[in-house]
Amino acid sequence: MTTSRSSAGQGLTSGPPSNGHARDSGDRRPAAGLVERPRLYRLLDSSPARVSVLRAATGSGKTTLLRNWAARRAESTFLLWLTVHSSVGSRQAFWTRVTESARRAGDLDADRSSMLLQRVGVGVDPVDVAIDLLRPVGAVVFIFDAYENVGAAATEIDEDILRLVAELPDVRIVIGTRGGTGLTDEMLQLRHTVQVITDDQLAFNADEVAELLRLHLDRGDPVLARSTLRATHGYAIALRAMVLAMSRRTVIPVAGSDDWNRLVATDLASVLPDDSAAEFVALTSVAPYVDLDLAVGLTARSDAEELLELLERQGFGRWIPYAYRHPVFQYVDSVRSAFLRELRRRDVGAYRRSAGRTAQWLVGYGDHELAFQLALDAADYPLAVRVYLDLLRIYPESYLTDRLLRPLNSVPHHVLCAHPMLAFALGLARLTDPVTRGTARDAFAIAVEHRATSPIAGPDIDGFINLSLRAVSRRFVGDFNGSARESLAATAKLGGVSADRLDELREPIAMILRQLSFSLLQGGQPDAAVAVLSRSASLSRLGSTRNYALSYLVGAHAFAGELPRARAALSQIDPAAWPRDHASIYLNAMTTVGESLLHSDAMEFDRAVGVIDRGWYTETAEFWPLLTAALLVAKVGSGEALAQTRRVQSVLDAALPPNGVGDNLATRTLHGFLAIAWLSAGRAGAAERLLSGDHDDGRAELAAARALHLLLTGSAGQVIARLPGWLATAGHSVRSKAATLTFGAAAALRTGDGSMAVSLLRRAEELTAVHGVQVHLAWLPIDDRRALAELCRHAGATSIGERLDAVTVDVMPAQVSQIALTGRESVVLAALTTTASREEIARRLQVSANTVKTQIRHIYRKLGVNDRAAALRAAIEHQLLEDS
C-alpha cells in the first residue's frame, strides 16, 4: 500500500487541493473562529503514545485542529484521513471504509482495492491485511474523525487499532470523537500507549482568545478577551458565534437552543456574498461531502469552484482526500447541520432532489450504505432497491446487522407494499435486533402478500429476483413448504436468461441461489437444495462466494448422512478465500454443522463439541436448529447431554422461539435428536412430549427416536409392528433410515427374532459402508450392542459385528422406566411447587408431618433425586405435574 504525501496533506488544509485547479492567492486571513494553536500542536507532536484521542463535544474544534495539524506534517509522512459519517455496525465495515478511502485517495490500484474490499467485506481479518500492506511503507498517519459513529463495534475496532500500532512501530493513529471509546482507558494512558486530549485541553485559553479577537476584530483588549473567555468557556463554536455576533453587537442565546441554531445559521449566512451562496451551501450540505462535479450538478452553479474556495477561507469546511487526484469538500458538522435543517424546513422538494442525485453519486464511488439512506430520504424507492441489492452483493454482512433499521423504519407502509424488496430489507434488519425480532414477521408478510414489482436489473432477470424475494420471505414467515415450492419456480425462471446475462450477473445470482437452496432444504427437498447449491458454487468466480455455497453443501450433506459428499465439498473450499476468523462467522454456520457431525460419526465426540460449542451463534441465527441438533448429537455421545437438553427444551418452549424453528426439516430432526437426548438422561416423559405430535407416524425425521423410545420403555414388540410403516414413510435421509433400521434390529433381538435382527442390520450396514453414517450406534444401549455383535458373528456378518464392537461409549440406559406416582404422592408433589415446608403441606392435607416426610422420600426415590429443586425439575421433564 502506498499513501498520498503532499497531496494528502494539502487535501486536509486550507491550501490548494490536489485537483490541479488554481487557488485564489488573495485574502488568507483566517475565518472567524480559526487561529493557529501551537500549544496543541506541541501536545500532539511530543506525545510518546502512538494513538492520540481527541475526545470532546461537537464544536470543540477537534476537526479544525486535526486539519491544521495534518497540514504541518512532513512530506515524508504518509497520511490517510477517514471521517466516519454514519454508523458502522462492525469492524469489517469500518476497515472496509478505510480501504475505500485509500482507494479513493489513489493509494490502492483498482484490482488490489477490489480484492481487499471483497475479503474485508466477508470477514477477512482487516488488521492482518493492513499490517501486510503497511509494513514496508514506513511512517504512516491515520486520522479517524467522528469516531463516535463506529457505535457498538467500538470495542473490536479499539482492539484492532492497538494491535496495529503494536505490530507497526511507524504507524501513528489520531482519533477525533465526541463519544466514549475504550482507548481512553486509564491503564492505556499510564502505559503511554494512548494519549487523550479532552474538552478542557481543546478549550481556548486566554492567550488564544486574545489572538482570535486581534485577528478577526482588530481588538487588542485583554479585558474583552477575558470576558469572552468567561462567556464561552473557550468552546470553539461558541467563540466563533460570539466573534460574529460581536462584529454586529448582537446578543448570544443559550448554546444548542433553537434560537442559538437560528443565530448560527443566520450568522453563517451573513458572511456569504448573497442569498444564492447560502442556497448553494444548503443544497450541497445534503451530501456528507461533495466534489466539484456534484456541487455543479446539485446547484447548477458555474462558479461552484470559486464558492467552495470562499467557503474554505471562511472556515465552513475543508478539502479532504477522496479519490486519486480528486479531493472532496466537507463542511464542518455544525455548518452542515444548520443549513440542512433549514433546507428541510423550507423546501422538502429541493432536499429530496439533492438527496437523490447525491445517492447516485455515492453509488458511483462505492458508498452504498449512505447512498441507500439518501435514496430513501429522496423517496426514490426504485433507486433504493437497486442500491440495496448491490449492498448485499458487495457486503454480505449487510443483512446480518441492524444498522439499516433506522432508515427503513421510516419508510411508509404503502411504500413497503409497492416495493416489497424494502419490506424484505426491513424484515432482515429487525431480525438482527432482539428488541425488534418479534415484528420481523410483519415486514416479511408484506413481501409475501404484495406482488408489486420494481425494475431492478432488467426484465429478463427481474422475474427471478422478485419470485426469489417472495420465496425467501415465505421462509421467514414460517411457510417452509410454500417457500420451497416458490424456490423451485424461481430457479426455473433462470432457464430463460441468456448465457451472457448469467455471466454478467453471476455473483448476485449465486447469492440468491444459496438462499433458495436453504428454503428447499428446510422445505424437505434436500436433493433439490443440493442441486441448487452446486449451481451456486459453479456460477461464482469469487472465492469467498463460492466458499459459502460449498459451506452450505458441507452442512446439508452431513446433516443427511452423506459423509463422502460432505468431505468432498469441504475439500473444495479454498482456505485462501476464507476470512481469518471464518470459523466463527454467521455465513460459515453450515460448515460448522457439517464438521461437527463428521466428528460425531467418527465417534470423536469431544472434537465434535469443540467445533460447535463456541457460543458465537445466537438464537437470532436462522441456522439455530441445525447447529443445536449437531451439538446435541455430540453431547449425547460424550455422555453430557442433560444440561444441554434442558437448555434447548427451554428455548423451544419460549414464547418467541429462535429464528428457523418451525414446521421444517431442521426442526423436526432437532426434535428427534432432542427426544433421544432426553432418553439418554432417562426422561421418557420429556421424550414422549416431543414425539406425540404425529400419531400417524408421518414424519420420517422422528422415526428413529420413536423406535428408540419404545425399545427403552419395554415395547420392543410395538417397534416391530410399526417398523414397516416407519421405513416406508417418505422423506428419509440416509441418517434417519440407518438409525431406524438399527433400532429395529435391537427390538427384533429383544423379541427373540435373531434372523430379522441380522437382516435389518445388513440393510443398515449397506448405508453405513457407502455413506459413513454411524453415530446412531452410540445411541444403542451397550448390552443391545454387544448382543447384536455376538449375533452377527454367529450369522457370518463379521464386519457388522466388528463395527458394533468398535463403539465403546455407554451413554444410553437399557431401560427407561415410566414413573408412576400414587394419587397421594402426586398431590404432595404438586404442593412442593408452592412450599418447601413439610408442616405447611401437612396442614393443607390434614395429615401428620411425618406422613408427608415419608411420601416426599418415596417421591425422591422414584424420581432418582435428593432435593426439592431436582424433584420439581424432574417432575416437569416427566410431565408429572400436568394433571395435578
XYZ file of C-alpha atoms in Angstrom, residues 25-342:
318
model
C -3.892 33.747 -3.669
C -5.602 36.844 -2.260
C -7.018 37.234 1.257
C -5.668 34.464 3.546
C -6.975 35.924 6.807
C -8.428 33.037 8.874
C -12.196 32.724 9.094
C -13.919 33.630 12.356
C -13.126 31.023 14.972
C -9.865 29.869 13.341
C -6.460 30.560 14.821
C -3.156 28.734 14.886
C -2.792 26.726 18.098
C 0.866 25.781 18.590
C 0.116 24.749 22.177
C -1.975 21.810 20.922
C 0.342 21.055 18.013
C 3.165 20.581 20.542
C 0.918 18.402 22.673
C 0.288 16.078 19.734
C 3.867 16.111 18.465
C 5.567 15.485 21.802
C 3.481 12.554 22.981
C 5.313 9.188 23.181
C 1.957 7.472 22.582
C 1.261 6.414 19.017
C -2.514 6.638 19.494
C -3.968 10.052 20.288
C -7.656 10.508 21.068
C -9.278 13.927 20.916
C -12.433 13.321 22.937
C -14.680 16.357 23.170
C -18.162 17.629 22.385
C -19.338 18.759 18.964
C -18.000 22.192 18.124
C -14.931 21.886 20.327
C -12.606 22.418 17.395
C -11.390 18.812 17.028
C -11.632 18.640 13.249
C -10.128 22.072 12.674
C -7.220 21.217 14.944
C -6.653 17.886 13.179
C -6.820 19.569 9.774
C -4.254 22.199 10.667
C -2.001 19.738 12.480
C -2.072 17.371 9.486
C -1.128 20.207 7.157
C 2.059 20.741 9.169
C 3.251 17.129 8.869
C 6.475 16.452 6.988
C 6.001 15.407 3.393
C 7.833 12.133 4.084
C 4.901 11.050 6.248
C 2.091 9.210 4.530
C -1.328 10.294 5.743
C -4.828 8.881 5.314
C -7.937 10.665 6.613
C -11.283 8.967 7.222
C -14.375 10.729 8.511
C -16.867 8.176 9.829
C -20.050 9.761 8.522
C -22.623 7.182 9.630
C -22.992 4.250 11.983
C -20.563 1.455 11.148
C -22.030 -1.623 12.845
C -18.992 -3.924 12.613
C -15.214 -3.905 12.462
C -15.329 -5.270 8.913
C -17.457 -2.322 7.807
C -15.057 0.143 9.460
C -11.931 -1.235 7.825
C -13.813 -1.519 4.538
C -14.339 2.229 4.718
C -10.633 2.726 5.457
C -9.793 0.607 2.402
C -12.233 2.607 0.273
C -10.628 5.855 1.436
C -7.224 4.527 0.421
C -8.616 3.599 -2.981
C -10.249 6.973 -3.475
C -7.019 8.724 -2.498
C -5.158 6.727 -5.120
C -3.311 4.694 -2.516
C -4.514 1.350 -3.920
C -4.902 0.297 -7.516
C -8.379 -0.808 -8.606
C -7.654 -4.555 -8.727
C -5.960 -4.660 -5.326
C -8.676 -2.499 -3.838
C -11.443 -4.732 -5.200
C -9.773 -7.828 -3.797
C -9.306 -6.237 -0.372
C -12.864 -4.915 -0.259
C -14.251 -8.333 -1.075
C -12.131 -10.051 1.556
C -12.749 -7.487 4.285
C -16.442 -7.373 3.365
C -16.857 -11.086 4.047
C -14.867 -11.090 7.251
C -11.136 -11.315 6.467
C -9.211 -10.020 9.467
C -8.602 -6.436 8.307
C -5.722 -5.840 10.699
C -3.708 -8.666 9.155
C -4.336 -7.102 5.754
C -3.290 -3.652 7.000
C -0.113 -4.981 8.616
C 0.986 -6.696 5.417
C 0.283 -3.581 3.354
C 1.847 -1.042 5.702
C 4.955 -2.862 6.922
C 7.181 -1.742 4.008
C 5.752 1.807 3.816
C 7.453 3.479 6.788
C 5.899 6.367 8.722
C 2.113 6.423 8.317
C -0.505 8.613 9.986
C -4.184 7.639 10.122
C -6.703 10.283 11.156
C -10.137 8.923 12.073
C -12.601 11.761 12.616
C -16.170 11.414 14.012
C -15.066 8.103 15.532
C -18.176 8.044 17.722
C -20.059 6.682 14.701
C -18.375 3.284 14.974
C -21.067 2.606 17.600
C -21.362 -0.907 19.010
C -18.307 -2.059 17.065
C -16.050 0.298 19.055
C -14.655 -2.395 21.360
C -13.423 -4.558 18.499
C -12.103 -1.632 16.475
C -10.326 -0.248 19.554
C -8.537 -3.605 19.870
C -7.703 -3.544 16.161
C -6.091 -0.111 16.494
C -3.992 -1.173 19.483
C -2.879 -4.281 17.643
C -1.962 -2.282 14.544
C 0.321 0.147 16.385
C 1.819 -2.708 18.411
C 2.798 -4.531 15.219
C 3.915 -1.462 13.254
C 6.095 0.983 15.222
C 5.983 3.612 12.442
C 2.182 3.898 12.436
C 0.522 6.819 14.223
C -3.257 6.969 14.702
C -5.103 10.142 15.726
C -8.805 9.958 16.544
C -11.412 12.663 16.904
C -14.561 11.641 18.752
C -17.349 13.120 20.798
C -18.286 9.748 22.336
C -16.712 7.171 24.570
C -14.093 4.669 23.488
C -12.144 2.016 25.339
C -8.973 3.664 24.056
C -9.326 6.278 26.798
C -8.821 3.632 29.486
C -6.557 4.968 32.245
C -4.206 1.985 32.106
C -3.521 2.643 28.425
C -2.704 6.245 29.287
C -0.442 5.258 32.186
C 1.486 2.924 29.891
C 1.879 5.744 27.329
C 0.040 3.620 24.776
C -2.695 6.216 24.248
C -2.739 9.983 24.633
C -6.126 11.530 25.478
C -6.895 15.188 24.776
C -10.171 16.331 26.345
C -12.526 19.311 26.186
C -10.505 21.138 28.826
C -7.328 20.953 26.755
C -9.107 21.792 23.490
C -10.777 24.826 25.010
C -9.222 28.142 24.008
C -7.156 29.722 26.742
C -6.891 33.455 27.426
C -3.944 33.988 25.091
C -5.667 32.144 22.239
C -8.901 34.087 22.708
C -6.935 37.333 22.713
C -5.198 36.290 19.500
C -8.552 35.348 17.963
C -10.043 38.750 18.743
C -6.966 40.505 17.463
C -7.075 38.606 14.154
C -10.777 38.910 13.461
C -11.892 42.078 15.243
C -8.641 44.018 15.322
C -9.207 44.348 19.067
C -6.245 44.021 21.411
C -8.348 44.435 24.537
C -7.310 41.968 27.313
C -10.436 42.822 29.335
C -12.656 41.919 26.372
C -10.658 38.716 25.882
C -11.177 37.673 29.492
C -14.927 38.368 29.408
C -15.257 36.489 26.115
C -13.433 33.541 27.642
C -15.758 33.590 30.667
C -18.858 33.748 28.462
C -17.813 30.938 26.135
C -15.573 28.832 28.397
C -13.244 28.668 25.410
C -15.711 26.494 23.462
C -14.714 26.825 19.796
C -18.128 27.032 18.158
C -19.377 29.439 20.836
C -16.325 31.599 20.259
C -16.992 31.663 16.526
C -20.615 32.685 17.024
C -19.649 35.303 19.571
C -16.995 36.783 17.308
C -19.550 37.029 14.518
C -22.162 38.432 16.890
C -19.781 40.953 18.409
C -18.937 42.162 14.929
C -22.640 43.213 14.753
C -23.020 43.739 18.523
C -25.737 41.070 18.924
C -26.623 39.005 21.989
C -25.782 35.280 22.120
C -28.609 32.942 23.250
C -28.108 29.665 25.090
C -25.894 27.296 23.114
C -27.844 24.482 21.478
C -31.248 26.145 21.727
C -33.477 26.840 18.704
C -32.554 30.498 18.976
C -28.906 29.539 19.021
C -29.314 27.356 15.908
C -31.090 30.156 14.078
C -28.405 32.595 15.133
C -25.639 30.286 13.956
C -27.353 29.767 10.595
C -28.017 33.482 10.220
C -24.501 34.389 11.244
C -23.018 31.839 8.908
C -25.163 33.025 6.010
C -24.349 36.631 6.740
C -20.685 36.204 5.853
C -21.630 34.864 2.412
C -21.861 37.187 -0.589
C -25.622 36.796 -1.110
C -28.658 34.567 -0.599
C -27.772 32.448 -3.612
C -24.493 31.495 -1.930
C -26.455 30.441 1.173
C -28.703 28.345 -1.078
C -25.570 26.765 -2.565
C -24.411 25.775 0.926
C -27.842 24.386 1.789
C -28.094 22.211 -1.341
C -24.535 20.910 -1.082
C -24.988 20.159 2.629
C -27.311 17.269 1.743
C -24.249 15.259 0.790
C -21.753 14.371 3.533
C -19.104 15.683 1.135
C -19.123 16.990 -2.436
C -16.731 17.126 -5.333
C -16.844 19.881 -7.892
C -18.994 17.916 -10.356
C -21.587 17.037 -7.712
C -21.663 20.633 -6.465
C -22.382 21.839 -10.004
C -24.987 19.110 -10.501
C -26.788 19.973 -7.268
C -26.801 23.740 -7.743
C -26.357 24.406 -11.492
C -23.739 26.992 -10.460
C -20.931 27.542 -12.933
C -18.989 29.338 -10.213
C -19.125 26.371 -7.809
C -15.349 26.154 -7.593
C -14.998 29.798 -6.583
C -17.747 29.432 -3.986
C -16.065 26.397 -2.435
C -12.813 28.356 -2.256
C -14.627 31.129 -0.448
C -16.283 28.690 1.938
C -12.926 27.148 2.767
C -11.420 30.543 3.540
C -14.384 31.333 5.759
C -13.877 28.074 7.714
C -17.123 26.479 6.518
C -15.317 23.312 5.547
C -12.157 21.754 4.169
C -10.864 19.656 1.330
C -10.106 16.015 2.164
C -8.737 13.179 0.016
C -11.444 11.060 -1.554
C -10.225 9.635 -4.859
C -6.944 9.756 -6.673
C -6.233 13.410 -7.572
C -9.837 14.003 -6.600
C -10.460 15.711 -3.249
C -13.915 16.483 -1.942
C -15.168 19.367 0.129
C -16.566 18.555 3.587
C -18.461 21.047 5.702
C -17.881 21.451 9.407
C -20.618 19.454 11.148
C -22.227 22.466 12.776
C -22.338 24.302 9.435
C -23.823 21.386 7.581
C -26.419 20.748 10.311
C -27.545 24.364 10.365
C -28.084 24.672 6.616
C -29.505 21.167 6.241
C -32.073 21.772 8.975
C -33.180 24.980 7.298
